[in-house]
CSV table of C-alpha atoms in Angstrom, one decimal:
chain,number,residue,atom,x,y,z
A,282,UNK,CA,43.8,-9.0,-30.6
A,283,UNK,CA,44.9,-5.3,-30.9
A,284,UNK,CA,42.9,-2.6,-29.6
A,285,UNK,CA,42.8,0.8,-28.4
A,286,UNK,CA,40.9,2.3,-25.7
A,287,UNK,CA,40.3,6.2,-24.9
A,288,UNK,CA,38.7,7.9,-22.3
A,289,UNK,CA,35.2,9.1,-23.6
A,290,UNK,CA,33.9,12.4,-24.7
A,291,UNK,CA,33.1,14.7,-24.8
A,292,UNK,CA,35.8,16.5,-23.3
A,293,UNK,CA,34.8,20.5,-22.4
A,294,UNK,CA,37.3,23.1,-21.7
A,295,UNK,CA,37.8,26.9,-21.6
A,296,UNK,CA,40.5,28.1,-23.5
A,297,UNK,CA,44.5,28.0,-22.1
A,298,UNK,CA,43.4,25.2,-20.1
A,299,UNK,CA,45.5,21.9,-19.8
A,300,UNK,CA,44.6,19.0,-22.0
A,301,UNK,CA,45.1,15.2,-21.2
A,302,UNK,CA,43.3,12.9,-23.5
A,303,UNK,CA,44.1,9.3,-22.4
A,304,UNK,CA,44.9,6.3,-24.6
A,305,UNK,CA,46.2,2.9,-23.5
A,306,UNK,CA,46.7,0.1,-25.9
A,307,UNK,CA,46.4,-3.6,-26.1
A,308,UNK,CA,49.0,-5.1,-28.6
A,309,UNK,CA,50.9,-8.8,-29.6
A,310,UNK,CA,54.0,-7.2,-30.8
A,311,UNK,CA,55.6,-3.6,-30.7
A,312,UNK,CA,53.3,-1.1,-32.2
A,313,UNK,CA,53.9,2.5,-33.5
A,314,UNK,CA,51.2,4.8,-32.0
A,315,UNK,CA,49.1,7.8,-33.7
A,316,UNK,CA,47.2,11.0,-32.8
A,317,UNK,CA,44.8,11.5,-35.4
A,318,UNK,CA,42.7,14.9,-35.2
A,319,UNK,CA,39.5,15.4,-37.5
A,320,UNK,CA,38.5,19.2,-37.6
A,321,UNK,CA,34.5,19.5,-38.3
A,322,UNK,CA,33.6,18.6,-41.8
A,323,UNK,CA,37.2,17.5,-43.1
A,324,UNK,CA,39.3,14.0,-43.2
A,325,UNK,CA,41.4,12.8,-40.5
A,326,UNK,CA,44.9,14.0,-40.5
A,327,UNK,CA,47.8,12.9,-38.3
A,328,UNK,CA,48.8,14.9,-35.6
A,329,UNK,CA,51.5,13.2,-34.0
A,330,UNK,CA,53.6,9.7,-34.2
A,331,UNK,CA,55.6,7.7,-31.7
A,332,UNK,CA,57.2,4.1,-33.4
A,333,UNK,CA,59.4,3.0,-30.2
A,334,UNK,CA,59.4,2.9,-26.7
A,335,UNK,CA,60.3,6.6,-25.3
A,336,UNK,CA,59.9,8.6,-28.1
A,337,UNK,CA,57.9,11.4,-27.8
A,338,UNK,CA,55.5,12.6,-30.7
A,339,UNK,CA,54.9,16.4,-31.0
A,340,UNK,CA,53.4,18.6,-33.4
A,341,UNK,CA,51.4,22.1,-32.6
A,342,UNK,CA,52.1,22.3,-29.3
A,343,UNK,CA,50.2,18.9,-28.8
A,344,UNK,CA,52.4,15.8,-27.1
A,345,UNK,CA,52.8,12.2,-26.3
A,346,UNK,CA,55.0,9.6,-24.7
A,347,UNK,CA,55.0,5.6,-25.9
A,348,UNK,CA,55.1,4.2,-22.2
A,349,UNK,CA,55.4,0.6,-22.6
A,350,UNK,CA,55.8,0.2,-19.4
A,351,UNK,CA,51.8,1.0,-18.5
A,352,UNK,CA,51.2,0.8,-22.4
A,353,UNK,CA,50.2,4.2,-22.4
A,354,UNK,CA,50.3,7.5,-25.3
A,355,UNK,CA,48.0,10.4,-23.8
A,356,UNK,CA,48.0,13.1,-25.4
A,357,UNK,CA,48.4,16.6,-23.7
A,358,UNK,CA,48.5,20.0,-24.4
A,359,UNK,CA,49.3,23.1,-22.5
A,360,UNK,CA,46.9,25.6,-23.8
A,361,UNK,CA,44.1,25.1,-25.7
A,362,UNK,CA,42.2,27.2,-28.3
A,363,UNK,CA,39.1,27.3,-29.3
A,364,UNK,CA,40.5,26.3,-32.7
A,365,UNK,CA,42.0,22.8,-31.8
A,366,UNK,CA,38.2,21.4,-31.0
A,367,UNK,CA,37.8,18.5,-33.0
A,368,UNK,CA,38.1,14.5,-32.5
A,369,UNK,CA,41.4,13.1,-31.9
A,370,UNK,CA,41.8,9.2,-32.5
A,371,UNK,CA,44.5,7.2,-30.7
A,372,UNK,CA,45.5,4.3,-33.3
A,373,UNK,CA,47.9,1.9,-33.4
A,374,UNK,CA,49.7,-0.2,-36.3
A,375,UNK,CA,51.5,-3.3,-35.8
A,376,UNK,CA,55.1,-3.9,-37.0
A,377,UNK,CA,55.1,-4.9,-40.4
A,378,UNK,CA,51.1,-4.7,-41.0
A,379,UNK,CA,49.4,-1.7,-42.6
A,380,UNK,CA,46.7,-1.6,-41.0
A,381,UNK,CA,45.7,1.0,-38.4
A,382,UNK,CA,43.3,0.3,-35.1
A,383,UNK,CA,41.6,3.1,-34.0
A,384,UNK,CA,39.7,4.2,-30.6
A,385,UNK,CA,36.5,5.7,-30.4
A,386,UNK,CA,37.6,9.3,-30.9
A,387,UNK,CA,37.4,11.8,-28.1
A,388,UNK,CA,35.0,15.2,-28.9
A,389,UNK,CA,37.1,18.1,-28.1
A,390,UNK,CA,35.4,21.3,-27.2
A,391,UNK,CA,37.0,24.4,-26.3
A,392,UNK,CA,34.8,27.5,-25.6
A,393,UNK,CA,36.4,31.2,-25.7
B,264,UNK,CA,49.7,18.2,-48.8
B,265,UNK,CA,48.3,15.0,-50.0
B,266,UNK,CA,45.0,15.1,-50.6
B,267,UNK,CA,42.0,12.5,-50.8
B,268,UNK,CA,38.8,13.1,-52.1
B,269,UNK,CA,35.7,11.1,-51.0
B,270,UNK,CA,32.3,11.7,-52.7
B,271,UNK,CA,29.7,12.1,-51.8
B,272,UNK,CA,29.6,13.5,-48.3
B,273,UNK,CA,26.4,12.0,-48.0
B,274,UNK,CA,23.8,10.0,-49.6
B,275,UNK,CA,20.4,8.8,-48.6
B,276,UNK,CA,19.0,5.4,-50.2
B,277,UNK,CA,16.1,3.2,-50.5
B,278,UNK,CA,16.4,-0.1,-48.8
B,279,UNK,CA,17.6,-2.7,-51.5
B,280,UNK,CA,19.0,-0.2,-54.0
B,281,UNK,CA,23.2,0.2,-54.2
B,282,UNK,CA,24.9,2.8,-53.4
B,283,UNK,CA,28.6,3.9,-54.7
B,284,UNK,CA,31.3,5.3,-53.0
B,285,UNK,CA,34.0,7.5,-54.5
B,286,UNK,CA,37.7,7.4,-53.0
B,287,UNK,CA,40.3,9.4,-55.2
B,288,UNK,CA,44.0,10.7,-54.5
B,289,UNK,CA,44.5,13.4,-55.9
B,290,UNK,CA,47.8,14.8,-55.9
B,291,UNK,CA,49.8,11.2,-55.4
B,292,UNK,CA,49.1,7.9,-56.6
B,293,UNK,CA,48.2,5.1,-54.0
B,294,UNK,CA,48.9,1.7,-54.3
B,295,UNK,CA,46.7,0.6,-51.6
B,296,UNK,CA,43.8,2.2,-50.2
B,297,UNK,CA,41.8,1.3,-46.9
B,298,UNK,CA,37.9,1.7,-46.6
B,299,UNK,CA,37.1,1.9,-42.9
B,300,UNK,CA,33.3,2.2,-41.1
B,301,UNK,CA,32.2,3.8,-38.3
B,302,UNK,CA,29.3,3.5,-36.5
B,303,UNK,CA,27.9,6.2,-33.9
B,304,UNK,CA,30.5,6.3,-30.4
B,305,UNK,CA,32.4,4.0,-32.0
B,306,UNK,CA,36.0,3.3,-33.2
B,307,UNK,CA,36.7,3.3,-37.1
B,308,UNK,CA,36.4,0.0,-38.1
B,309,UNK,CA,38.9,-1.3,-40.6
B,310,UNK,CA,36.7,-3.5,-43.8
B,311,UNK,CA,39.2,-4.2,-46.6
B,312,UNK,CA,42.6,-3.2,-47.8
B,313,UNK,CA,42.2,-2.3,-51.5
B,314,UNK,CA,45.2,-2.9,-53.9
B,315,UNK,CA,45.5,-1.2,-57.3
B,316,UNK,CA,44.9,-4.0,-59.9
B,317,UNK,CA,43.7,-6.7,-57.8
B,318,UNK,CA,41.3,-8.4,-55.5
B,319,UNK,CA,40.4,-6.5,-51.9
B,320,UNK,CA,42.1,-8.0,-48.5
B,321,UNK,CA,38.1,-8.1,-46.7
B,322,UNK,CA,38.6,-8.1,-42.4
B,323,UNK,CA,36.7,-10.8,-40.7
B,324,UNK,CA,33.3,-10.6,-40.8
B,325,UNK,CA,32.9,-8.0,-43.7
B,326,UNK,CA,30.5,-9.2,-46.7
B,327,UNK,CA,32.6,-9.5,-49.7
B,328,UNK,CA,29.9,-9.8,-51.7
B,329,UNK,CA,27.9,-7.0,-50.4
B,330,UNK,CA,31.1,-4.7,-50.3
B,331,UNK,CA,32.2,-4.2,-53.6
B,332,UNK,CA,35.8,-2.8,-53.5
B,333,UNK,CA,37.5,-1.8,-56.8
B,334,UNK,CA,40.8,-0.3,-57.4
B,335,UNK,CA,41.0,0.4,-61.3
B,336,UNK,CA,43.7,2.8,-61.1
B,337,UNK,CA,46.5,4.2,-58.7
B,338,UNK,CA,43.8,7.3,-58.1
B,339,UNK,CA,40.8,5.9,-57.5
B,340,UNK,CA,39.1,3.0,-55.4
B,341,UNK,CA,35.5,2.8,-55.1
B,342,UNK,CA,33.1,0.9,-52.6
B,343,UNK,CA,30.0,-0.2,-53.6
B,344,UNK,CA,27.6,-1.2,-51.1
B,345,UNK,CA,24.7,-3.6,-53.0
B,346,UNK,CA,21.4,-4.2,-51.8
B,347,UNK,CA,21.9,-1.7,-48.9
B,348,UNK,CA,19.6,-2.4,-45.7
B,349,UNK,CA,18.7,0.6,-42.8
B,350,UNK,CA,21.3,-1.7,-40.8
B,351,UNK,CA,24.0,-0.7,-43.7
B,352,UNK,CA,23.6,3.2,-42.4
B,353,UNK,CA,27.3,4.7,-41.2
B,354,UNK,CA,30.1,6.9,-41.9
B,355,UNK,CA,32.1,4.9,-44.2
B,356,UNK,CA,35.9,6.4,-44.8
B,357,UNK,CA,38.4,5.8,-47.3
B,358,UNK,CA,42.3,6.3,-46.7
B,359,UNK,CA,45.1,6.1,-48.7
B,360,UNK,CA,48.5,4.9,-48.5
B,361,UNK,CA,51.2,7.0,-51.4
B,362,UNK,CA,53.5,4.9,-53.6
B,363,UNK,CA,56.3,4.0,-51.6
B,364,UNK,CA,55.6,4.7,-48.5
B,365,UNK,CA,56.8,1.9,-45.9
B,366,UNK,CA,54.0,-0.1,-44.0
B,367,UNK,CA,54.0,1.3,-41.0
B,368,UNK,CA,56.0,4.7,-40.8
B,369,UNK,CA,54.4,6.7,-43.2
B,370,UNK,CA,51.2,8.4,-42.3
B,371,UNK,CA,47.4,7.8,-44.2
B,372,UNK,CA,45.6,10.2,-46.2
B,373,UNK,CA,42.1,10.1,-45.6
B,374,UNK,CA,39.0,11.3,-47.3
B,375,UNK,CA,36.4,13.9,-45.3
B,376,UNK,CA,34.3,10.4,-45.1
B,377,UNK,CA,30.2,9.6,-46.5
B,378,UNK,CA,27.5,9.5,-44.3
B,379,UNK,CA,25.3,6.8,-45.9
B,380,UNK,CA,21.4,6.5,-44.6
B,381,UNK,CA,19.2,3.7,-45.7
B,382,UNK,CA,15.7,4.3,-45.7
């Protein structure tokens, strides 16, 4: 079946500092990809999308690449803040389906 | 932006009593809702898809009959979990899907989530 793995948390940086959060997918078909981010006592919100090979999802300064190729969609960023720690969920959807597989959720922390 | 409201934020129970679960949209209607769990260092799990005016799709392995999904009205789904047991205890989230939006492109709205303890 689908799934999504991510590397585990929590991840711990100082602020400015790179970010890499990995995700790699299992999938029967051709997926679209999500970054979802949940800030400390809200709902989840998307961050970013990819629905093809190649594309590149961006949104507040936060990116990823759909590489089929190693079935891949880290996310990265080039300078944290302290305001972007939260959990950020890799999910997937299937073609057609509405339905949405998350990973674990990586804890994000970033300290001043 | 759209917005989904879950209530309550948390809730503690006595074993064998039931518990109710509040999903609302609240600037949109939604057609379908989704009710996911999640238990601790572990991925949200989806249990049913929840379509206004009729039955819940459940997942594989989810009690129908101990998850009660209804979905009156394009606004508002709610779960009910009956007879809840210490083993029922999670973070149970609700997401919604607005009117039109296609299958796969467009993004869920989710609700801040309930943290349910069973004593």
């Amino acid at each position: 079946g689908n799934s999504v793995t991510q590397m585990e948390g929590p991840v711990t940086l100082s602020e400015e500092a790179f970010l890499t959060i990995n995700c790699t997918y299992t999938a029967t078909g051709y997926p679209s990809l999500f970054w979802y981010v949940q800030y400390p006592g809200e709902g989840l919100q998307l961050l970013l999308k990819a629905t093809k090979a190649d594309d590149k999802g961006s949104n507040k300064g936060f990116e990823a690449t759909y590489r089929k190729e190693t079935t891949s969609f880290h996310l990265e960023k080039g300078s944290v803040q302290v305001s972007d720690s939260a959990v950020y969920f890799c999910a997937l959807s299937e073609t057609g389906f509405q339905k949405l597989v998350f990973g674990t959720g990586t804890r994000l922390l970033v300290s001043p | 932006g759209a917005v989904v409201s879950q209530h309550p934020s948390r809730v503690i129970c006595k074993s064998g009593t039931s518990v109710k679960i509040e999903c609302r949209s609240l600037d949109f209607q939604a057609t379908t809702m989704f009710w996911y769990r999640q238990f601790p260092k572990q991925s949200l799990m989806l249990m049913a898809t929840s379509n206004e005016g009729s039955k819940a799709t459940y997942e594989q392995g989810v009690e129908k009959d101990k998850f009660l999904i209804n979905h009156a009205s394009l606004t508002l789904s709610t779960l009910t979990v009956t007879s809840a047991h210490p083993e029922d205890s999670s973070f149970y989230i609700c997401s919604a899907r607005s009117w039109g939006g296609s299958s796969y492109n467009s993004p869920l709205h989710f609700g801040n989530g309930t943290r349910l303890t069973v004593t």
